[in-house]
Short mmCIF file of C-alpha atoms in Angstrom, two decimals:
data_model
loop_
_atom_site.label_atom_id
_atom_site.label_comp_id
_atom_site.label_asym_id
_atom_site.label_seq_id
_atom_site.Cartn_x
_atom_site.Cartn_y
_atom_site.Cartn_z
CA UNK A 6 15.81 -17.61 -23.52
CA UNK A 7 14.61 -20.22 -21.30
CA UNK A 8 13.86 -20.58 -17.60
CA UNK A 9 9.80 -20.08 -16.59
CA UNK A 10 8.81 -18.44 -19.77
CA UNK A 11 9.82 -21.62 -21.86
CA UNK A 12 7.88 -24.10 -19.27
CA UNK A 13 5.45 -21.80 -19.19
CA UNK A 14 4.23 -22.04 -22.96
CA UNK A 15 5.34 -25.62 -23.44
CA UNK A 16 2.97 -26.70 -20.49
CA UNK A 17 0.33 -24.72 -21.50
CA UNK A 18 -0.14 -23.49 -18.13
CA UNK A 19 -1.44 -19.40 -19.02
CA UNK A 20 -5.21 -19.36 -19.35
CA UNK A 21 -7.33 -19.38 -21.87
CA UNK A 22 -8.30 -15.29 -21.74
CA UNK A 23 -4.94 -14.15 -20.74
CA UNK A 24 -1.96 -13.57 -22.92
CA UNK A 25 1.40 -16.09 -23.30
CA UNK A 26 4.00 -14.16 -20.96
CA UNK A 27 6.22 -14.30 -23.85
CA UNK A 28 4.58 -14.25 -26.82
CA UNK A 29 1.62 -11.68 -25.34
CA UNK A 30 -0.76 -13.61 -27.50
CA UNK A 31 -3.99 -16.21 -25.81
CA UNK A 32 -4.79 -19.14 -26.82
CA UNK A 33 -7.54 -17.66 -28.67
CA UNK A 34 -5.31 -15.18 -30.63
CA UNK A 35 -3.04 -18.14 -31.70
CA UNK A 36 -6.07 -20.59 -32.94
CA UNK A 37 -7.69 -17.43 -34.87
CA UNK A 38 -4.00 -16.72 -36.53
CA UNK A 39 -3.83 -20.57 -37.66
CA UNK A 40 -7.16 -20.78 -38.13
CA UNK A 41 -6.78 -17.60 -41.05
CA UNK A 42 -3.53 -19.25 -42.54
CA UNK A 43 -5.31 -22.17 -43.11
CA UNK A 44 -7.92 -20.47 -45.24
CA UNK A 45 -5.40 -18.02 -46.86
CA UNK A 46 -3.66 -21.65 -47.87
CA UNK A 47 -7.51 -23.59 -48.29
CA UNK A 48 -7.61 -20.42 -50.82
CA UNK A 49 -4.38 -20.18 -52.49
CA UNK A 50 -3.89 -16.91 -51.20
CA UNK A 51 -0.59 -17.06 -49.79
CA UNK A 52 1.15 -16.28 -53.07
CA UNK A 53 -1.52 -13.04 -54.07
CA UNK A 54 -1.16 -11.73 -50.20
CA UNK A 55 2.57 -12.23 -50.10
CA UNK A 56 3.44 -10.20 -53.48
CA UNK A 57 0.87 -7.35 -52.70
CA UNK A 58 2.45 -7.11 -49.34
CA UNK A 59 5.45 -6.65 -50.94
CA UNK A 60 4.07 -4.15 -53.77
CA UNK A 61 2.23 -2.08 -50.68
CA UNK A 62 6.08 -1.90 -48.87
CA UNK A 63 7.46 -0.74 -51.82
CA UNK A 64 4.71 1.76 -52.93
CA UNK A 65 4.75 3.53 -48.99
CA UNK A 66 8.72 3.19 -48.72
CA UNK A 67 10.21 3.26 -51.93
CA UNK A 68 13.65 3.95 -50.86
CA UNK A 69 13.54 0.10 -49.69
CA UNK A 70 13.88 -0.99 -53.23
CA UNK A 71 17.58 -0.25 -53.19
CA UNK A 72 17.76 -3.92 -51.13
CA UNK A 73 15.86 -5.69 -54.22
CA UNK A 74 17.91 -4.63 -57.30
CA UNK A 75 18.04 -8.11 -58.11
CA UNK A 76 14.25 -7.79 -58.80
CA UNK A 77 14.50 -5.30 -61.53
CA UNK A 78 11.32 -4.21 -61.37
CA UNK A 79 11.53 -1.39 -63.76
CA UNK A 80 12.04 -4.43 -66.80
CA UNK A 81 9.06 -6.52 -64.91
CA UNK A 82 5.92 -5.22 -63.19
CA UNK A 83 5.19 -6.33 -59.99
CA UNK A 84 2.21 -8.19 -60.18
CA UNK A 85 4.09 -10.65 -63.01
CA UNK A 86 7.82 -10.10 -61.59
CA UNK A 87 9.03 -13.67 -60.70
CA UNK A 88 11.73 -12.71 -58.83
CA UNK A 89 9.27 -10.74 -56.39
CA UNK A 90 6.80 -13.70 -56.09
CA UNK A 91 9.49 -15.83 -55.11
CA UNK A 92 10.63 -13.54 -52.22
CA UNK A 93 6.99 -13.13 -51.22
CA UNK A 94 6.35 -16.92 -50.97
CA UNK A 95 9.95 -17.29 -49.10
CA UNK A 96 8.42 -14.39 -46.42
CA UNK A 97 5.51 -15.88 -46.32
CA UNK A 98 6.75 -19.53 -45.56
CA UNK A 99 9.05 -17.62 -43.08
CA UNK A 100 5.84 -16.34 -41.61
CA UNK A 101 4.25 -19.58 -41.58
CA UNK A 102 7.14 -21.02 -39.62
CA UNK A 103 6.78 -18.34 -37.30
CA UNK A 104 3.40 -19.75 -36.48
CA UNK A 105 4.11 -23.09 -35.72
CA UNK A 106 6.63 -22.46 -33.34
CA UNK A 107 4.56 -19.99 -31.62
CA UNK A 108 3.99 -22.02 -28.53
CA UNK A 109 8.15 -22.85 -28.35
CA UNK A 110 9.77 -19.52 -27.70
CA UNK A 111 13.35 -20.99 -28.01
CA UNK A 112 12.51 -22.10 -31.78
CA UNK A 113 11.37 -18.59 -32.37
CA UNK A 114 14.21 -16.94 -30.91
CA UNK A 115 16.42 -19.13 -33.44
CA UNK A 116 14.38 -17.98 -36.32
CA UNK A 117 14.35 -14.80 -35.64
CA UNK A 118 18.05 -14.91 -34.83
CA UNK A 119 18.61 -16.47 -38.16
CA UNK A 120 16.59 -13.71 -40.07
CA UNK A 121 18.31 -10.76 -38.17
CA UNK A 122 21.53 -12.64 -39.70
CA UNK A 123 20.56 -12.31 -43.21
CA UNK A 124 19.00 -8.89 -43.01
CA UNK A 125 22.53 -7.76 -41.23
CA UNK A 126 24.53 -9.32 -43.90
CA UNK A 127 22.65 -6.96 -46.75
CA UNK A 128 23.20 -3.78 -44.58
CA UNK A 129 19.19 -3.67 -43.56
CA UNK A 130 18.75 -1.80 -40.65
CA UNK A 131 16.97 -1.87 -37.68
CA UNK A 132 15.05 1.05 -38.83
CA UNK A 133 14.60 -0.36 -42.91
CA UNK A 134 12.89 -3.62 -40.80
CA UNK A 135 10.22 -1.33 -38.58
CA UNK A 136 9.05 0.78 -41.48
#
């Protein structure tokens, strides 16, 4: 990744109204994303949103479980299972880091590189990830 695309968002040069060529978000899109995360945060909400997330994933697609053994959730309910919080807040901070790299495409590319890693080394496929 590189080239015009990379100058592009580290200049700031798209306008205000139209979208990043390689993120497809405006300026406006990214300032209302960081402005919610900062009240999800203000509100300690990261935690609550992350685990129901994961609960709402597992309720819709619950052959996905089969990846989170570890969380024995037939011993612990959701809501209370520590293992599951802890994977929530780790997605969550994952998301979080997605956000601020949002105007350095290169950054993202690594991250999401690095994720695709660790999802490939559990046998989660493309189609587990776009569920």
């Amino acid at each position: 990744m590189g080239g015009k695309a990379t100058q592009c968002c580290k200049t700031g040069s798209f306008q205000k109204g139209h979208p990043n060529p390689v993120t497809g978000l405006t300026k406006n899109d990214v300032r209302l994303l960081r402005d919610s995360w900062k009240q999800m945060e203000h509100q300690r909400l990261i935690l609550p949103i992350g685990r129901d997330n994961f609960i709402s994933l597992f309720e819709s697609y619950p052959h996905l479980l089969m990846f989170f053994e570890t969380f024995s959730l037939k011993e612990q309910k959701p809501p209370s299972n520590q293992k599951l919080c802890a994977h929530a807040l780790v997605f969550m901070k994952a998301l979080r880091l997605y956000l601020d790299y949002i105007d350095e495409p290169d950054v993202e590319v690594g991250l999401l590189h690095t994720m695709s890693l660790s999802h490939l080394q559990r046998l989660i496929s493309s189609q587990d990830v776009e569920v």
